[in-house]
Short mmCIF file of N, CA and C in Angstrom, two decimals:
data_model
loop_
_atom_site.label_atom_id
_atom_site.label_comp_id
_atom_site.label_asym_id
_atom_site.label_seq_id
_atom_site.Cartn_x
_atom_site.Cartn_y
_atom_site.Cartn_z
N MET J 201 5.08 -9.13 16.81
CA MET J 201 4.72 -8.28 15.46
C MET J 201 3.73 -7.28 16.11
N ALA J 202 2.86 -7.31 16.80
CA ALA J 202 1.91 -6.55 17.33
C ALA J 202 2.50 -5.16 18.01
N ALA J 203 3.49 -5.50 18.97
CA ALA J 203 4.32 -4.70 19.60
C ALA J 203 4.87 -3.84 18.37
N LEU J 204 5.26 -4.28 17.33
CA LEU J 204 6.40 -3.51 16.55
C LEU J 204 5.36 -1.94 16.04
N ALA J 205 4.14 -2.26 15.72
CA ALA J 205 3.25 -1.49 15.15
C ALA J 205 3.40 0.20 15.88
N PRO J 206 3.12 -0.16 17.02
CA PRO J 206 3.22 1.13 17.43
C PRO J 206 4.85 2.13 17.59
N LEU J 207 5.70 1.01 17.33
CA LEU J 207 7.03 1.80 17.09
C LEU J 207 7.13 2.29 15.97
N ALA J 208 6.56 1.53 15.07
CA ALA J 208 6.69 1.86 13.83
C ALA J 208 5.71 3.38 13.40
N THR J 209 4.98 3.22 14.01
CA THR J 209 3.95 4.81 13.91
C THR J 209 4.52 5.67 14.66
N LEU J 210 5.48 5.34 15.61
CA LEU J 210 6.23 6.47 16.45
C LEU J 210 7.24 6.85 15.42
N ALA J 211 7.93 5.95 14.94
CA ALA J 211 8.99 6.55 14.07
C ALA J 211 8.73 7.39 12.89
N SER J 212 7.61 6.43 12.23
CA SER J 212 6.59 7.24 11.11
C SER J 212 6.28 8.53 11.51
N THR J 213 6.03 8.80 12.69
CA THR J 213 5.36 10.45 12.83
C THR J 213 6.71 11.38 13.18
N GLY J 214 7.92 10.50 14.00
CA GLY J 214 9.19 11.08 14.08
C GLY J 214 9.61 11.86 12.71
N PHE J 215 9.68 10.73 11.57
CA PHE J 215 10.02 11.22 10.29
C PHE J 215 9.36 12.44 9.81
N GLY J 216 8.07 12.08 9.92
CA GLY J 216 6.70 13.30 9.17
C GLY J 216 7.24 14.74 9.78
N VAL J 217 7.61 14.53 11.21
CA VAL J 217 7.92 15.88 11.76
C VAL J 217 9.09 16.45 11.48
N TYR J 218 10.27 15.65 11.05
CA TYR J 218 11.42 16.06 10.63
C TYR J 218 11.33 16.64 9.15
N ALA J 219 10.44 15.56 8.67
CA ALA J 219 10.28 16.29 7.14
C ALA J 219 9.80 17.51 7.05
N GLN J 220 8.45 17.74 7.95
CA GLN J 220 8.17 19.04 8.05
C GLN J 220 8.98 20.25 8.58
N GLN J 221 9.85 20.04 9.25
CA GLN J 221 10.49 21.09 10.12
C GLN J 221 11.83 21.31 8.80
N GLN J 222 12.32 20.51 7.90
CA GLN J 222 12.97 20.36 6.91
C GLN J 222 12.38 21.41 5.62
N GLN J 223 11.44 21.02 5.62
CA GLN J 223 10.28 21.78 4.80
C GLN J 223 10.30 23.11 5.08
N ALA J 224 9.74 23.50 6.27
CA ALA J 224 9.64 24.31 7.14
C ALA J 224 10.82 25.54 6.91
N ALA J 225 11.90 25.18 7.08
CA ALA J 225 13.40 25.51 7.22
C ALA J 225 13.20 25.99 5.61
N GLN J 226 13.31 25.27 4.51
CA GLN J 226 13.30 25.58 3.16
C GLN J 226 12.47 27.05 2.80
N SER J 227 11.13 26.36 3.46
CA SER J 227 10.45 27.88 2.98
C SER J 227 10.65 29.13 3.66
N ARG J 228 10.94 29.18 5.02
CA ARG J 228 11.87 30.28 5.65
C ARG J 228 12.83 30.78 5.13
N ALA J 229 13.86 29.66 4.32
CA ALA J 229 15.06 30.33 3.59
C ALA J 229 14.46 31.36 2.08
N GLN J 230 13.56 30.55 1.59
CA GLN J 230 12.77 31.30 0.34
C GLN J 230 12.46 32.33 0.93
N GLN J 231 11.42 32.27 1.54
CA GLN J 231 11.25 33.60 2.50
C GLN J 231 11.91 34.45 2.69
N ARG J 232 13.14 34.05 3.35
CA ARG J 232 14.18 35.55 3.84
C ARG J 232 14.63 36.11 2.17
N ALA J 233 14.76 34.98 1.13
CA ALA J 233 15.53 35.49 -0.21
C ALA J 233 14.42 36.24 -0.65
N GLN J 234 13.30 35.84 -0.75
CA GLN J 234 12.34 37.27 -1.13
C GLN J 234 11.90 38.32 -0.47
N VAL J 235 12.21 38.69 0.99
CA VAL J 235 12.00 39.15 1.43
C VAL J 235 13.38 40.74 0.99
N GLU J 236 14.39 39.76 1.30
CA GLU J 236 15.51 40.70 0.81
C GLU J 236 15.49 41.04 -0.77
N ILE J 237 14.86 40.19 -1.59
CA ILE J 237 15.18 40.74 -2.95
C ILE J 237 13.71 42.18 -3.11
N GLN J 238 13.09 41.99 -2.06
CA GLN J 238 11.65 42.79 -2.14
C GLN J 238 12.42 44.40 -1.23
N GLN J 239 13.54 44.05 -0.53
CA GLN J 239 14.09 45.41 0.34
C GLN J 239 14.86 45.79 -0.81
N GLN J 240 15.33 45.05 -1.62
CA GLN J 240 16.55 45.57 -2.26
C GLN J 240 15.63 46.64 -3.69
N ALA J 241 14.32 45.99 -4.34
CA ALA J 241 13.98 46.56 -5.01
C ALA J 241 13.44 47.67 -4.51
N GLU J 242 12.87 47.82 -3.51
CA GLU J 242 12.20 49.18 -2.58
C GLU J 242 13.23 50.08 -2.59
N ALA J 243 14.51 49.47 -2.01
CA ALA J 243 15.75 50.64 -1.79
C ALA J 243 16.18 51.52 -3.48
N ALA J 244 16.16 50.60 -4.04
CA ALA J 244 16.18 51.16 -5.60
C ALA J 244 15.07 51.92 -5.88
N ARG J 245 13.82 51.64 -5.91
CA ARG J 245 12.66 52.68 -6.05
C ARG J 245 13.20 53.87 -5.42
N GLN J 246 13.19 53.85 -3.72
CA GLN J 246 13.40 54.74 -3.12
C GLN J 246 14.81 55.72 -3.61
N GLU J 247 15.31 55.31 -3.82
CA GLU J 247 16.55 56.16 -4.48
C GLU J 247 16.45 56.53 -6.17
N GLN J 248 15.66 55.92 -6.86
CA GLN J 248 14.98 56.33 -8.18
C GLN J 248 14.01 57.61 -7.58
N LEU J 249 13.33 57.58 -6.69
CA LEU J 249 12.22 58.52 -6.12
C LEU J 249 13.07 60.02 -5.76
N GLN J 250 14.30 59.90 -4.98
CA GLN J 250 15.01 60.54 -4.15
C GLN J 250 15.81 61.24 -5.63
N LEU J 251 16.30 60.85 -6.45
CA LEU J 251 17.13 61.45 -7.64
C LEU J 251 15.55 62.07 -8.49
N GLN J 252 15.08 61.64 -8.61
CA GLN J 252 13.73 62.44 -9.33
C GLN J 252 13.06 63.42 -8.58
N GLN J 253 12.86 63.69 -7.42
CA GLN J 253 12.86 64.75 -6.63
C GLN J 253 14.11 66.32 -6.38
N GLN J 254 15.08 65.01 -6.49
CA GLN J 254 16.21 66.21 -6.38
C GLN J 254 16.27 66.96 -8.07
N ALA J 255 16.11 66.38 -8.76
CA ALA J 255 16.07 66.77 -10.21
C ALA J 255 15.09 67.62 -10.49
N GLU J 256 13.59 67.41 -10.02
CA GLU J 256 12.79 68.45 -10.25
C GLU J 256 12.86 69.67 -9.21
N ALA J 257 13.79 69.41 -8.08
CA ALA J 257 13.99 70.77 -7.16
C ALA J 257 15.00 71.71 -7.75
N ARG J 258 15.83 70.75 -8.41
CA ARG J 258 17.04 71.59 -9.11
C ARG J 258 16.04 72.69 -10.81
N LEU J 259 15.35 71.60 -11.41
CA LEU J 259 14.63 72.30 -12.52
C LEU J 259 13.79 74.02 -12.16
N ARG J 260 13.32 73.27 -11.09
CA ARG J 260 12.38 74.25 -10.11
C ARG J 260 13.42 75.53 -10.04
N GLY J 261 14.61 75.68 -9.27
CA GLY J 261 15.38 76.26 -9.01
C GLY J 261 15.76 77.27 -10.02
N GLU J 262 16.15 76.63 -11.30
CA GLU J 262 16.65 76.80 -12.34
C GLU J 262 15.85 77.84 -12.87
N ARG J 263 14.92 77.44 -13.00
CA ARG J 263 13.57 78.22 -13.73
C ARG J 263 12.97 79.17 -13.02
N LEU J 264 12.91 79.37 -11.48
CA LEU J 264 12.82 80.46 -10.44
C LEU J 264 13.89 81.73 -10.79
N ALA J 265 15.22 81.23 -11.04
CA ALA J 265 15.90 82.03 -11.36
C ALA J 265 16.15 82.96 -12.57
N ARG J 266 15.83 81.91 -14.05
CA ARG J 266 15.77 82.68 -15.00
C ARG J 266 14.86 83.43 -15.22
N THR J 267 13.11 83.03 -14.48
CA THR J 267 12.32 83.94 -14.21
C THR J 267 12.46 85.38 -13.35
N LEU J 268 13.36 84.98 -12.48
CA LEU J 268 13.61 86.27 -11.48
C LEU J 268 14.73 87.12 -12.38
N ALA J 269 15.45 86.55 -12.90
CA ALA J 269 16.31 87.98 -14.11
C ALA J 269 15.75 88.09 -15.32
N SER J 270 14.63 87.51 -15.51
CA SER J 270 13.92 88.10 -16.51
C SER J 270 13.11 89.28 -16.32
N THR J 271 12.57 89.08 -14.93
CA THR J 271 11.75 90.15 -14.35
C THR J 271 12.64 91.53 -14.06
N ARG J 272 13.52 91.09 -13.40
CA ARG J 272 14.51 92.29 -13.26
C ARG J 272 15.22 92.96 -14.27
N ALA J 273 15.64 91.97 -15.36
CA ALA J 273 15.74 92.72 -16.56
C ALA J 273 14.26 93.88 -17.60
N ARG J 274 13.34 93.16 -17.24
CA ARG J 274 12.02 94.01 -17.79
C ARG J 274 12.20 95.00 -17.07
N LEU J 275 11.70 95.10 -15.61
CA LEU J 275 11.77 95.86 -14.74
C LEU J 275 12.75 97.21 -14.61
N ALA J 276 13.84 96.75 -15.06
CA ALA J 276 14.99 97.73 -15.29
C ALA J 276 15.01 98.54 -16.35
N ALA J 277 14.40 97.70 -17.31
CA ALA J 277 14.79 98.43 -18.53
C ALA J 277 13.36 99.25 -18.90
N GLY J 278 12.62 99.23 -17.91
CA GLY J 278 11.38 100.25 -17.61
C GLY J 278 11.70 101.43 -16.84
N GLY J 279 12.78 101.13 -16.34
CA GLY J 279 13.24 102.23 -15.36
C GLY J 279 12.78 102.11 -14.00
N LEU J 280 12.35 101.05 -13.64
CA LEU J 280 12.06 100.67 -12.50
C LEU J 280 13.20 100.00 -11.41
N SER J 281 13.49 100.09 -9.99
CA SER J 281 14.73 99.86 -9.20
C SER J 281 13.83 98.00 -9.11
N ALA J 282 14.40 97.15 -9.20
CA ALA J 282 14.38 95.36 -8.91
C ALA J 282 13.80 95.63 -7.52
N ASP J 283 14.36 96.12 -6.75
CA ASP J 283 14.31 95.96 -5.30
C ASP J 283 13.36 96.93 -4.41
N ASP J 284 12.67 97.67 -5.02
CA ASP J 284 11.57 98.34 -4.43
C ASP J 284 10.36 98.26 -4.59
N GLY J 285 9.54 98.42 -3.79
CA GLY J 285 7.95 98.51 -4.21
C GLY J 285 7.38 97.55 -4.93
N SER J 286 6.65 97.56 -6.14
CA SER J 286 5.84 96.66 -6.81
C SER J 286 7.05 95.57 -7.21
N ALA J 287 7.89 96.15 -7.84
CA ALA J 287 9.10 95.08 -8.08
C ALA J 287 9.62 93.95 -7.20
N ALA J 288 9.49 94.71 -5.99
CA ALA J 288 9.99 93.45 -5.13
C ALA J 288 8.87 92.80 -4.89
N ALA J 289 7.64 93.33 -5.08
CA ALA J 289 6.43 92.48 -4.57
C ALA J 289 5.79 91.62 -5.69
N VAL J 290 6.43 91.77 -7.04
CA VAL J 290 6.71 90.57 -7.74
C VAL J 290 7.83 89.57 -7.73
N GLN J 291 8.55 90.03 -7.41
CA GLN J 291 9.94 88.84 -7.01
C GLN J 291 9.40 88.14 -5.57
N ALA J 292 9.04 88.60 -4.86
CA ALA J 292 8.50 87.86 -3.70
C ALA J 292 7.80 87.06 -4.03
N GLY J 293 6.28 87.67 -4.88
CA GLY J 293 5.08 86.57 -5.05
C GLY J 293 6.00 85.04 -5.95
N LEU J 294 6.99 85.59 -7.02
CA LEU J 294 7.65 84.53 -7.76
C LEU J 294 8.00 83.72 -6.85
N ARG J 295 8.95 84.08 -5.87
CA ARG J 295 9.66 83.18 -4.85
C ARG J 295 8.83 82.43 -4.19
N ALA J 296 7.21 82.94 -3.62
CA ALA J 296 6.80 82.24 -2.83
C ALA J 296 5.73 81.22 -3.52
N ASP J 297 5.53 81.39 -4.66
CA ASP J 297 4.77 80.47 -5.60
C ASP J 297 5.91 79.23 -5.80
N ALA J 298 7.26 79.59 -6.07
CA ALA J 298 8.33 78.48 -6.13
C ALA J 298 7.97 77.69 -4.74
N ALA J 299 8.08 78.28 -3.81
CA ALA J 299 8.07 77.66 -2.36
C ALA J 299 7.10 76.74 -2.25
N ALA J 300 5.77 76.91 -2.61
CA ALA J 300 4.65 76.24 -2.73
C ALA J 300 4.86 75.44 -3.48
N GLY J 301 5.34 75.53 -4.58
CA GLY J 301 5.60 74.23 -5.32
C GLY J 301 6.44 73.58 -5.11
N GLN J 302 7.52 73.81 -4.35
CA GLN J 302 8.58 73.08 -3.77
C GLN J 302 7.73 71.89 -2.47
N ARG J 303 7.21 72.58 -1.51
CA ARG J 303 6.42 72.04 -0.51
C ARG J 303 5.47 70.82 -0.91
N ASP J 304 4.52 71.27 -2.10
CA ASP J 304 4.20 70.35 -2.68
C ASP J 304 4.61 69.03 -3.29
N SER J 305 5.48 69.32 -4.11
CA SER J 305 6.55 68.49 -4.35
C SER J 305 7.23 67.47 -3.31
N ASP J 306 7.42 68.11 -2.46
CA ASP J 306 7.88 67.37 -1.24
C ASP J 306 6.93 66.49 -0.55
N GLU J 307 5.81 66.80 -0.55
CA GLU J 307 4.57 66.38 -0.04
C GLU J 307 4.29 64.89 -0.59
N LEU J 308 4.32 65.04 -2.16
CA LEU J 308 3.96 64.22 -2.93
C LEU J 308 4.86 63.06 -3.22
N PHE J 309 6.57 63.76 -2.59
CA PHE J 309 7.81 62.45 -2.79
C PHE J 309 7.37 61.77 -1.18
N ARG J 310 7.17 62.38 0.15
CA ARG J 310 6.92 61.69 1.05
C ARG J 310 5.70 60.89 0.84
N ALA J 311 4.63 61.08 0.13
CA ALA J 311 3.83 60.23 -0.45
C ALA J 311 4.25 58.79 -1.00
N ARG J 312 4.82 59.43 -2.06
CA ARG J 312 5.50 58.34 -2.81
C ARG J 312 6.45 57.15 -1.94
N LEU J 313 6.97 57.76 -1.13
CA LEU J 313 7.98 56.78 -0.35
C LEU J 313 7.00 56.19 0.81
N ALA J 314 6.32 56.88 1.15
CA ALA J 314 5.35 56.16 2.39
C ALA J 314 4.56 54.85 1.38
N SER J 315 3.85 55.16 0.29
CA SER J 315 3.11 54.05 -0.18
C SER J 315 4.25 52.95 -0.79
N GLY J 316 5.47 52.92 -0.69
CA GLY J 316 6.05 51.56 -1.08
C GLY J 316 6.59 51.18 -0.01
N ARG J 317 6.48 51.46 1.04
CA ARG J 317 6.74 51.07 2.32
C ARG J 317 5.91 49.72 2.88
N ALA J 318 6.63 48.83 3.44
CA ALA J 318 5.78 47.66 3.72
C ALA J 318 5.06 47.69 5.33
N SER J 319 4.34 47.01 5.51
CA SER J 319 3.80 47.42 6.78
C SER J 319 4.59 46.52 7.79
N LEU J 320 4.47 46.47 9.05
CA LEU J 320 5.39 46.26 10.05
C LEU J 320 4.48 45.02 10.48
N LEU J 321 3.23 44.92 10.14
CA LEU J 321 2.16 44.02 10.52
C LEU J 321 2.09 42.88 9.39
N ASN J 322 2.94 42.71 7.97
CA ASN J 322 3.21 41.60 7.22
C ASN J 322 3.54 40.69 8.03
N PRO J 323 2.83 39.49 7.55
CA PRO J 323 3.68 38.21 8.07
C PRO J 323 4.93 37.91 7.20
N ASP J 324 5.85 37.39 8.19
CA ASP J 324 7.23 37.39 7.64
C ASP J 324 7.49 35.83 7.76
N GLY J 325 6.92 34.98 7.73
CA GLY J 325 6.68 33.38 7.66
C GLY J 325 7.33 32.74 9.21
N SER J 326 7.50 33.76 10.21
CA SER J 326 8.15 33.22 11.58
C SER J 326 6.71 31.98 12.01
N LEU J 327 5.98 32.10 11.90
CA LEU J 327 4.97 31.01 12.25
C LEU J 327 4.88 29.65 11.60
N THR J 328 5.79 29.61 10.55
CA THR J 328 5.66 28.45 9.98
C THR J 328 5.69 27.43 10.72
N THR J 329 7.16 27.18 11.48
CA THR J 329 7.17 26.41 12.06
C THR J 329 6.63 26.16 13.08
N VAL J 330 6.25 26.91 13.93
CA VAL J 330 4.69 26.86 14.74
C VAL J 330 3.80 25.79 14.29
N SER J 331 3.32 26.56 13.34
CA SER J 331 2.61 25.77 12.60
C SER J 331 2.16 24.25 12.17
N SER J 332 3.43 24.05 11.65
CA SER J 332 3.85 22.89 11.03
C SER J 332 3.92 22.10 12.38
N LEU J 333 4.34 22.29 13.53
CA LEU J 333 4.37 21.64 14.53
C LEU J 333 3.22 21.28 15.38
N LEU J 334 2.23 22.49 15.29
CA LEU J 334 0.63 22.06 15.53
C LEU J 334 0.38 20.89 15.01
N ARG J 335 0.56 21.02 13.60
CA ARG J 335 -0.11 19.92 12.45
C ARG J 335 0.61 18.84 13.06
N ALA J 336 1.44 18.48 13.45
CA ALA J 336 1.87 17.06 13.73
C ALA J 336 1.70 16.85 14.78
N LEU J 337 1.30 17.55 16.22
CA LEU J 337 1.08 16.88 17.18
C LEU J 337 0.08 15.86 17.49
N PRO J 338 -1.14 16.05 17.00
CA PRO J 338 -2.08 15.12 16.98
C PRO J 338 -1.56 13.82 16.42
N SER J 339 -1.06 13.26 15.29
CA SER J 339 -0.54 12.06 15.25
C SER J 339 0.69 11.64 15.85
N PHE J 340 1.54 12.85 16.70
CA PHE J 340 2.25 12.05 17.37
C PHE J 340 1.77 11.57 19.19
N GLY J 341 0.45 12.57 18.87
CA GLY J 341 0.05 12.03 20.25
C GLY J 341 -0.86 10.69 20.25
N ASN J 342 -1.44 10.42 18.88
CA ASN J 342 -1.83 9.20 18.65
C ASN J 342 -0.75 7.76 18.95
N SER J 343 0.30 8.39 18.43
CA SER J 343 1.54 7.47 18.55
C SER J 343 1.67 6.97 19.84
N VAL J 344 1.91 7.84 20.56
CA VAL J 344 2.36 8.13 22.35
C VAL J 344 0.84 7.08 22.90
N ARG J 345 -0.16 7.19 22.41
CA ARG J 345 -1.13 6.99 23.40
C ARG J 345 -1.22 5.32 23.10
N SER J 346 -1.35 4.91 21.60
CA SER J 346 -0.95 3.72 21.53
C SER J 346 0.25 3.17 21.91
N LEU J 347 1.38 3.27 22.02
CA LEU J 347 2.59 3.17 22.76
C LEU J 347 1.95 2.65 24.39
N LEU J 348 1.29 3.34 24.44
CA LEU J 348 0.76 3.26 26.32
C LEU J 348 -0.15 2.50 26.65
N ASP J 349 -1.09 1.89 25.32
CA ASP J 349 -2.35 1.24 25.39
C ASP J 349 -1.71 -0.24 25.57
#
């Protein structure tokens, strides 16, 4: 009967290691599912940001076109050529302001995209199996030692 105790301990340890591996596999599957959901949410967020950026750029372009048309009309009504001298400088200034606004918006857009990006250093659960095996090794070693004694 005394010889069966180490075998029972060894079998119990084996079942414990098997159960830990199964639990680790379930945990990895859940983590993969969570990562996939997070990736889908991040893709949707990035698409929303891109659509917002495109809408803002379109709105800025339309506003610039209306402002330039209005400025050209006022200058023409005043008897000035819209393509010469100070009129051209005014239009160039409006275009430069619009381009600066677009650059600022683009930088903000890149910052928003980068803020949601997951770090490559985030743990993805790949060490779960290794850590469970390391936790199981002492009991397995004790079982083997008791068999050898």
